[in-house]
Coordinates of N, CA and C in Angstrom, one line a residue:
D260 N 51.2 -34.8 -42.2 CA 51.5 -36.2 -42.8 C 50.3 -36.5 -43.1
N261 N 49.8 -36.4 -44.8 CA 48.6 -36.9 -45.3 C 48.4 -38.2 -45.6
V262 N 49.6 -39.4 -45.2 CA 49.9 -40.6 -45.3 C 49.3 -40.9 -44.3
A263 N 49.9 -40.9 -43.0 CA 49.2 -41.3 -41.8 C 48.0 -40.7 -41.2
E264 N 47.5 -39.6 -42.4 CA 46.1 -38.4 -41.8 C 46.6 -38.0 -40.3
I265 N 48.0 -37.5 -40.2 CA 48.1 -36.9 -39.0 C 48.0 -35.2 -39.3
D266 N 47.1 -34.3 -38.9 CA 46.9 -32.9 -39.3 C 48.1 -32.0 -38.5
S267 N 48.1 -32.9 -37.6 CA 49.6 -32.0 -36.4 C 49.7 -33.2 -35.4
R268 N 50.9 -32.6 -34.6 CA 51.3 -33.3 -33.8 C 52.5 -32.3 -33.1
T269 N 53.0 -31.6 -31.8 CA 53.5 -31.2 -30.5 C 53.7 -32.1 -29.6
D270 N 55.0 -32.3 -29.8 CA 55.5 -32.8 -28.5 C 56.7 -31.7 -27.7
L271 N 56.3 -31.8 -26.5 CA 57.3 -31.3 -25.2 C 57.9 -31.8 -24.3
G272 N 59.2 -31.8 -24.1 CA 59.2 -32.7 -23.1 C 60.6 -32.1 -22.5
L273 N 61.4 -33.5 -21.2 CA 62.7 -32.7 -20.9 C 63.4 -34.2 -21.1
G274 N 64.6 -33.9 -22.0 CA 65.4 -34.6 -21.7 C 67.0 -34.9 -21.3
L275 N 67.4 -36.1 -20.9 CA 68.9 -36.1 -20.3 C 70.1 -36.9 -21.4
G276 N 70.9 -36.3 -21.7 CA 71.5 -37.2 -22.3 C 73.2 -37.3 -22.1
Y277 N 73.8 -37.9 -23.1 CA 75.0 -38.4 -22.3 C 75.7 -38.6 -23.6
Y278 N 76.9 -38.0 -24.2 CA 77.7 -38.2 -25.4 C 78.8 -39.8 -24.7
V279 N 78.6 -40.3 -25.6 CA 79.5 -41.7 -25.5 C 80.9 -41.7 -26.4
I280 N 80.8 -40.7 -27.7 CA 81.7 -40.4 -28.1 C 81.6 -38.8 -28.7
K281 N 82.9 -38.0 -28.3 CA 82.6 -36.8 -28.7 C 84.2 -36.3 -28.7
N282 N 84.9 -35.9 -30.3 CA 85.6 -35.3 -30.9 C 85.8 -34.3 -31.7
E283 N 86.7 -34.2 -32.3 CA 86.9 -32.7 -33.0 C 85.9 -33.6 -34.7
A284 N 85.8 -34.7 -34.7 CA 85.4 -35.6 -36.1 C 83.8 -35.5 -36.3
T285 N 83.3 -36.5 -34.8 CA 82.5 -37.3 -34.5 C 81.9 -37.1 -33.0
S286 N 81.0 -37.4 -33.0 CA 79.8 -37.5 -31.7 C 78.9 -38.1 -32.2
L287 N 78.3 -39.3 -30.7 CA 77.5 -40.0 -30.7 C 76.7 -39.3 -29.2
S288 N 75.6 -39.2 -29.3 CA 75.0 -38.7 -28.0 C 73.4 -40.0 -27.7
F289 N 73.2 -40.1 -27.0 CA 72.3 -40.9 -26.2 C 70.9 -39.6 -25.8
E290 N 69.9 -39.8 -25.9 CA 69.1 -39.3 -24.7 C 67.8 -39.9 -24.2
A291 N 66.9 -39.7 -23.0 CA 66.3 -39.8 -22.4 C 65.4 -39.0 -22.3
G292 N 64.1 -39.0 -21.8 CA 63.0 -38.1 -21.0 C 61.6 -38.6 -21.1
P293 N 61.0 -37.7 -20.3 CA 59.5 -37.6 -20.4 C 58.9 -36.6 -21.5
G294 N 57.8 -36.5 -21.7 CA 57.3 -35.6 -22.1 C 55.7 -35.9 -22.3
F295 N 55.3 -34.9 -23.1 CA 54.3 -35.0 -23.5 C 53.1 -34.4 -25.1
A296 N 52.5 -35.2 -25.7 CA 52.1 -35.1 -27.0 C 50.5 -34.4 -27.2
W297 N 50.5 -33.7 -27.9 CA 49.3 -33.1 -28.4 C 48.8 -33.4 -29.7
A298 N 48.3 -34.4 -30.5 CA 48.0 -34.1 -32.1 C 46.6 -34.5 -32.3
V299 N 46.2 -34.1 -33.5 CA 44.9 -34.4 -34.4 C 45.4 -35.6 -35.6
Q300 N 44.7 -36.4 -35.4 CA 44.6 -37.5 -36.3 C 43.4 -37.7 -36.8
G301 N 43.2 -37.4 -38.1 CA 41.6 -38.1 -38.3 C 40.3 -37.4 -37.8
G302 N 41.1 -36.3 -37.6 CA 39.9 -35.4 -36.9 C 39.7 -35.6 -35.9
V303 N 40.4 -36.3 -34.8 CA 40.4 -36.4 -33.8 C 41.3 -35.9 -32.9
I304 N 41.2 -35.1 -31.8 CA 42.4 -34.7 -30.9 C 42.9 -35.4 -29.7
R305 N 44.5 -36.0 -29.7 CA 44.8 -36.5 -28.5 C 45.4 -36.2 -27.8
D306 N 45.9 -36.0 -27.0 CA 47.0 -35.4 -25.6 C 47.2 -36.6 -24.7
F307 N 48.1 -37.1 -24.4 CA 48.9 -38.1 -23.9 C 50.5 -38.2 -23.4
S308 N 50.8 -38.3 -22.1 CA 52.4 -38.6 -22.1 C 52.9 -40.0 -22.8
I309 N 54.2 -39.2 -23.0 CA 55.4 -39.9 -23.8 C 56.4 -40.1 -22.9
V310 N 57.2 -41.0 -23.8 CA 58.6 -41.3 -23.1 C 59.6 -41.0 -24.5
R311 N 60.6 -40.6 -24.6 CA 61.3 -40.0 -25.6 C 62.8 -41.0 -25.6
L312 N 63.3 -41.6 -26.6 CA 64.6 -42.1 -26.4 C 65.1 -42.1 -27.4
A313 N 66.3 -41.4 -27.4 CA 67.0 -40.4 -29.4 C 68.1 -41.0 -29.0
A314 N 68.8 -41.0 -30.6 CA 70.6 -41.0 -30.7 C 70.8 -40.4 -31.7
R315 N 71.7 -39.9 -31.5 CA 72.0 -38.8 -32.6 C 73.6 -39.2 -32.6
C316 N 74.0 -39.1 -34.1 CA 75.1 -38.9 -34.5 C 75.7 -38.1 -35.6
D317 N 76.7 -37.0 -35.4 CA 77.3 -36.4 -36.4 C 78.5 -36.8 -37.0
H318 N 79.0 -36.6 -38.0 CA 80.5 -36.7 -38.3 C 80.9 -35.5 -39.1
Q319 N 82.0 -34.6 -38.7 CA 82.5 -33.4 -40.1 C 83.3 -34.2 -41.0
L320 N 82.7 -33.5 -42.1 CA 83.4 -33.8 -43.3 C 84.5 -32.6 -43.8
P321 N 85.3 -33.0 -44.4 CA 86.5 -31.9 -45.0 C 85.9 -30.4 -45.7
K322 N 86.2 -29.6 -44.8 CA 85.8 -28.6 -45.6 C 84.5 -28.2 -44.8
R323 N 83.6 -27.5 -45.4 CA 82.1 -27.3 -44.9 C 81.1 -27.7 -44.7
S324 N 81.1 -29.4 -44.4 CA 79.6 -30.1 -44.6 C 80.0 -31.0 -43.5
K325 N 78.8 -31.5 -42.7 CA 78.8 -32.4 -41.6 C 77.9 -33.5 -42.0
L326 N 77.9 -34.5 -41.7 CA 76.4 -36.2 -41.6 C 75.9 -36.0 -40.5
C327 N 74.7 -36.0 -40.0 CA 73.7 -35.9 -40.0 C 72.9 -37.2 -39.7
K328 N 72.9 -37.6 -38.7 CA 71.8 -39.2 -38.7 C 71.4 -39.0 -37.1
S329 N 70.0 -39.3 -36.9 CA 69.2 -39.6 -35.5 C 68.1 -40.3 -35.7
L330 N 68.0 -41.0 -34.4 CA 66.7 -41.9 -34.5 C 65.9 -41.5 -33.2
V331 N 64.5 -41.8 -33.1 CA 63.8 -41.1 -32.0 C 62.7 -41.9 -32.1
F332 N 62.9 -42.4 -30.7 CA 61.4 -43.7 -30.2 C 60.5 -43.1 -29.4
S333 N 59.3 -42.8 -29.6 CA 58.5 -42.2 -28.7 C 57.4 -42.7 -28.3
P334 N 57.1 -43.5 -27.2 CA 55.6 -44.5 -27.3 C 55.2 -44.1 -26.1
K335 N 53.6 -43.9 -25.9 CA 53.2 -43.7 -24.7 C 53.5 -44.1 -23.7
A336 N 53.5 -43.3 -22.5 CA 54.1 -43.9 -21.5 C 53.2 -45.0 -20.7
D337 N 51.9 -45.3 -21.1 CA 51.0 -45.9 -20.6 C 51.2 -47.4 -21.5
D338 N 51.4 -47.0 -22.5 CA 51.5 -48.2 -24.1 C 52.1 -48.4 -25.1
F339 N 53.4 -48.7 -24.5 CA 54.4 -48.8 -25.5 C 54.6 -49.4 -26.5
S340 N 52.9 -50.1 -26.9 CA 52.6 -50.5 -28.0 C 52.4 -49.7 -29.5
D341 N 52.0 -48.4 -28.3 CA 51.2 -47.2 -29.5 C 52.8 -46.1 -29.3
Y342 N 52.9 -46.1 -30.6 CA 54.3 -45.6 -30.5 C 54.7 -44.6 -32.0
L343 N 55.6 -43.7 -32.2 CA 56.2 -43.0 -33.1 C 57.6 -43.6 -33.2
I344 N 58.0 -44.1 -34.5 CA 59.4 -43.8 -34.2 C 60.1 -43.1 -35.7
A345 N 61.0 -41.9 -35.8 CA 61.8 -41.2 -36.6 C 63.0 -41.1 -36.8
A346 N 63.6 -41.8 -37.8 CA 65.2 -41.5 -38.2 C 65.2 -40.8 -39.6
E347 N 66.0 -39.7 -39.3 CA 66.6 -38.9 -40.3 C 68.3 -39.3 -40.9
A348 N 68.5 -38.8 -41.7 CA 69.8 -38.9 -42.1 C 70.1 -38.0 -42.8
G349 N 70.9 -37.3 -42.8 CA 71.2 -36.1 -43.9 C 73.0 -35.0 -44.1
I350 N 72.8 -34.2 -44.5 CA 74.2 -33.3 -44.5 C 74.2 -31.7 -44.3
D351 N 74.8 -31.6 -43.6 CA 74.6 -30.1 -43.3 C 75.9 -29.5 -43.9
T352 N 75.7 -28.2 -44.6 CA 76.7 -27.4 -45.9 C 76.7 -25.7 -44.9
L353 N 78.1 -25.4 -44.8 CA 77.9 -23.8 -44.3 C 77.9 -23.1 -45.9
L354 N 76.6 -22.7 -45.7 CA 76.9 -21.5 -46.9 C 77.3 -20.0 -46.4
S355 N 77.5 -20.1 -45.0 CA 78.2 -18.1 -45.0 C 79.0 -18.3 -42.9
S356 N 78.9 -17.5 -42.6 CA 79.5 -17.8 -41.5 C 78.0 -17.6 -40.3
D357 N 76.7 -17.6 -41.1 CA 75.9 -17.3 -40.5 C 74.7 -18.2 -40.7
W358 N 75.0 -18.9 -42.2 CA 73.5 -19.6 -42.6 C 74.3 -20.7 -42.8
A359 N 73.6 -21.9 -42.3 CA 73.7 -23.7 -42.9 C 72.2 -24.1 -43.5
L360 N 72.5 -25.2 -44.5 CA 71.7 -25.5 -45.4 C 71.6 -26.9 -45.5
R361 N 70.5 -27.6 -44.6 CA 70.3 -28.7 -44.2 C 69.6 -29.8 -45.4
T362 N 69.9 -30.4 -45.8 CA 69.1 -31.5 -46.9 C 69.5 -33.0 -46.2
S363 N 68.1 -33.8 -45.8 CA 68.1 -35.1 -45.2 C 66.8 -36.1 -45.8
V364 N 66.7 -37.0 -45.8 CA 65.7 -37.7 -45.4 C 65.1 -38.3 -44.3
R365 N 64.0 -38.3 -43.9 CA 63.0 -38.4 -42.5 C 62.5 -39.6 -43.1
Y366 N 62.5 -40.7 -41.9 CA 61.4 -41.9 -42.0 C 60.8 -41.7 -41.1
Q367 N 59.2 -41.6 -41.1 CA 58.0 -42.1 -39.7 C 57.4 -43.3 -39.9
Y368 N 57.4 -44.0 -38.8 CA 56.6 -45.1 -38.5 C 55.4 -44.6 -37.5
D369 N 54.3 -45.3 -37.7 CA 53.2 -44.7 -36.8 C 52.8 -46.3 -36.3
S370 N 52.4 -46.6 -35.0 CA 52.4 -47.6 -34.6 C 50.8 -48.0 -34.8
T371 N 49.9 -46.5 -34.6 CA 48.9 -46.7 -35.0 C 47.9 -45.7 -35.4
P372 N 48.0 -45.7 -36.7 CA 47.4 -44.7 -37.8 C 45.9 -45.1 -37.8
S373 N 45.2 -44.1 -38.2 CA 44.2 -43.6 -38.4 C 43.5 -45.0 -39.5
G374 N 42.3 -45.3 -39.4 CA 41.8 -46.5 -40.2 C 42.0 -46.7 -41.5
G375 N 42.8 -47.5 -42.0 CA 43.0 -47.6 -43.8 C 44.1 -46.7 -44.4
R376 N 45.0 -46.3 -43.5 CA 45.9 -45.2 -43.6 C 46.9 -46.3 -43.6
Q377 N 48.3 -46.0 -44.1 CA 49.4 -46.3 -44.2 C 50.3 -46.2 -42.6
S378 N 51.3 -46.8 -42.0 CA 51.9 -46.7 -41.2 C 52.9 -46.1 -41.0
D379 N 53.8 -46.2 -42.6 CA 55.1 -45.3 -42.9 C 55.0 -44.5 -43.9
D380 N 56.3 -43.5 -43.5 CA 55.9 -42.7 -44.7 C 57.4 -41.8 -44.8
A381 N 58.0 -40.9 -45.9 CA 59.2 -40.8 -45.8 C 58.6 -39.2 -46.6
A382 N 60.3 -38.6 -46.1 CA 60.1 -37.6 -47.3 C 61.7 -36.9 -47.2
L383 N 61.3 -35.9 -48.3 CA 63.0 -35.1 -48.2 C 62.7 -33.8 -47.9
L384 N 63.5 -33.4 -47.1 CA 63.5 -32.0 -46.5 C 64.7 -31.5 -46.4
M385 N 64.3 -30.1 -46.8 CA 65.9 -28.9 -46.6 C 65.1 -27.6 -46.1
G386 N 66.2 -27.2 -45.4 CA 66.1 -26.3 -44.5 C 67.1 -25.2 -44.1
L387 N 67.1 -24.3 -43.9 CA 68.4 -23.2 -43.8 C 68.3 -22.6 -41.7
S388 N 69.7 -23.1 -41.7 CA 69.5 -22.8 -40.0 C 70.3 -21.3 -39.9
Y389 N 70.2 -20.6 -39.3 CA 70.9 -19.7 -38.7 C 71.6 -19.4 -37.7
A390 N 72.6 -19.4 -37.2 CA 73.3 -19.3 -35.9 C 73.4 -17.9 -35.4
L391 N 73.1 -17.8 -34.2 CA 72.6 -16.3 -33.5 C 74.1 -15.5 -33.6
G392 N 75.1 -16.5 -33.1 CA 76.7 -15.9 -33.0 C 77.3 -16.5 -33.9
G393 N 77.1 -16.7 -35.2 CA 77.5 -17.0 -36.0 C 78.7 -18.3 -36.2
F394 N 78.5 -18.7 -36.7 CA 79.2 -20.0 -37.1 C 81.2 -19.6 -36.8
P395 N 81.9 -20.7 -36.3 CA 83.1 -20.5 -35.7 C 83.8 -19.8 -37.1
D396 N 84.6 -19.0 -36.6 CA 86.2 -18.4 -37.9 C 86.5 -19.5 -38.8
P397 N 87.2 -19.4 -39.8 CA 87.7 -20.8 -40.4 C 89.1 -20.8 -39.4
D398 N 89.2 -21.9 -39.4 CA 90.4 -22.7 -38.6 C 91.6 -22.2 -39.2
E399 N 93.0 -22.3 -38.7 CA 94.1 -22.1 -39.5 C 94.5 -22.9 -41.0
E400 N 93.6 -23.6 -41.1 CA 93.7 -23.7 -43.0 C 92.6 -23.3 -43.3
G401 N 91.8 -22.3 -43.3 CA 91.2 -21.6 -44.0 C 89.8 -22.3 -44.1
R402 N 89.0 -23.8 -43.2 CA 87.7 -23.6 -43.9 C 86.9 -23.7 -42.3
P403 N 86.1 -23.1 -42.5 CA 85.2 -22.9 -42.0 C 84.4 -24.6 -41.4
T404 N 84.3 -24.8 -40.3 CA 83.1 -26.2 -40.0 C 82.0 -25.4 -39.0
L405 N 81.4 -26.9 -38.8 CA 80.4 -26.5 -38.6 C 80.2 -26.8 -36.7
H406 N 81.2 -27.2 -36.5 CA 81.6 -27.5 -35.2 C 81.1 -26.4 -34.2
S407 N 80.6 -25.9 -32.8 CA 80.5 -24.9 -31.7 C 81.9 -23.8 -32.0
N408 N 80.9 -22.9 -31.1 CA 82.7 -22.0 -31.2 C 83.3 -22.4 -29.6
A409 N 83.3 -23.3 -29.3 CA 84.2 -23.6 -28.4 C 85.6 -23.5 -28.4
D410 N 86.4 -22.7 -27.4 CA 87.9 -22.5 -27.7 C 88.5 -24.0 -28.0
A411 N 89.4 -24.2 -29.1 CA 89.9 -25.2 -29.4 C 91.1 -25.9 -28.6
T412 N 91.8 -25.3 -27.7 CA 91.9 -25.2 -26.6 C 92.3 -26.1 -25.3
E413 N 90.6 -26.2 -25.6 CA 90.3 -26.8 -24.5 C 89.6 -28.2 -24.7
A414 N 90.3 -29.1 -23.7 CA 90.1 -30.1 -23.8 C 87.8 -31.1 -24.4
I415 N 88.3 -31.6 -25.2 CA 87.0 -32.3 -25.5 C 86.9 -33.1 -24.3
Q416 N 85.6 -33.8 -23.6 CA 85.6 -34.8 -22.9 C 84.6 -35.3 -23.1
L417 N 84.2 -36.9 -23.1 CA 83.3 -37.3 -23.0 C 81.8 -37.4 -21.6
G418 N 81.2 -37.6 -22.6 CA 79.9 -37.7 -20.8 C 79.0 -36.2 -21.3
W419 N 78.7 -35.5 -20.1 CA 77.4 -34.7 -19.8 C 78.2 -33.3 -20.3
S420 N 77.1 -32.7 -21.4 CA 76.7 -31.3 -22.1 C 75.7 -30.6 -21.4
T421 N 75.6 -29.1 -21.2 CA 74.5 -28.2 -21.4 C 74.0 -27.8 -22.8
S422 N 73.0 -28.6 -22.9 CA 72.4 -27.6 -24.4 C 71.1 -26.9 -23.8
A423 N 70.6 -26.3 -25.1 CA 69.1 -26.1 -25.2 C 68.6 -26.1 -27.0
A424 N 67.4 -25.9 -26.8 CA 67.4 -26.0 -28.6 C 65.4 -25.5 -28.7
L425 N 65.4 -25.2 -29.8 CA 63.9 -25.0 -29.9 C 64.4 -24.7 -31.4
G426 N 62.9 -25.7 -31.7 CA 63.0 -25.8 -33.2 C 61.3 -26.1 -33.8
L427 N 61.0 -25.5 -35.0 CA 59.9 -25.3 -35.3 C 59.4 -25.9 -36.5
S428 N 58.4 -26.5 -36.8 CA 58.7 -27.2 -38.5 C 56.8 -27.0 -38.6
V429 N 56.9 -26.9 -40.1 CA 55.5 -26.3 -40.7 C 55.1 -27.0 -41.9
S430 N 54.0 -27.8 -42.1 CA 54.3 -28.2 -43.7 C 52.8 -28.2 -43.7
R431 N 52.2 -28.2 -44.9 CA 50.7 -28.6 -45.4 C 50.7 -29.5 -46.5

């Protein structure tokens, strides 16, 4: 992020989340957990403990798309006045049984930018997703969705869910 003079930042952490809403069309979840961050900002290397608080909402649109919104607040564990906020809103579109395209807008706010730099920044992002097991087969109406491959006869329940994720983002 050249605007905030962030050369790189890596966050690693554990999170515990809870679904407040989870049905065929909409999901809303909140999560929290401890973490650790490594950042190179203005030529200075910093590493510190963080707290990660996040909210995510997805809404399935008719046909092959869904709306996605997220908000993440990650302050230093020992100084909540030193934080990073990232808000993102976008749309995922199914391209095939294995590939999806995500287009989104991300807004970031850094409470402690390098001297003389802006605190906030916005970016337009596009990315491809590949589902190792493939996205679900088309339903009886013949339209693929971005929902998980869970058995449709299984009751959708609120509350706890198990998941794992791995992501990589590179920008220059």
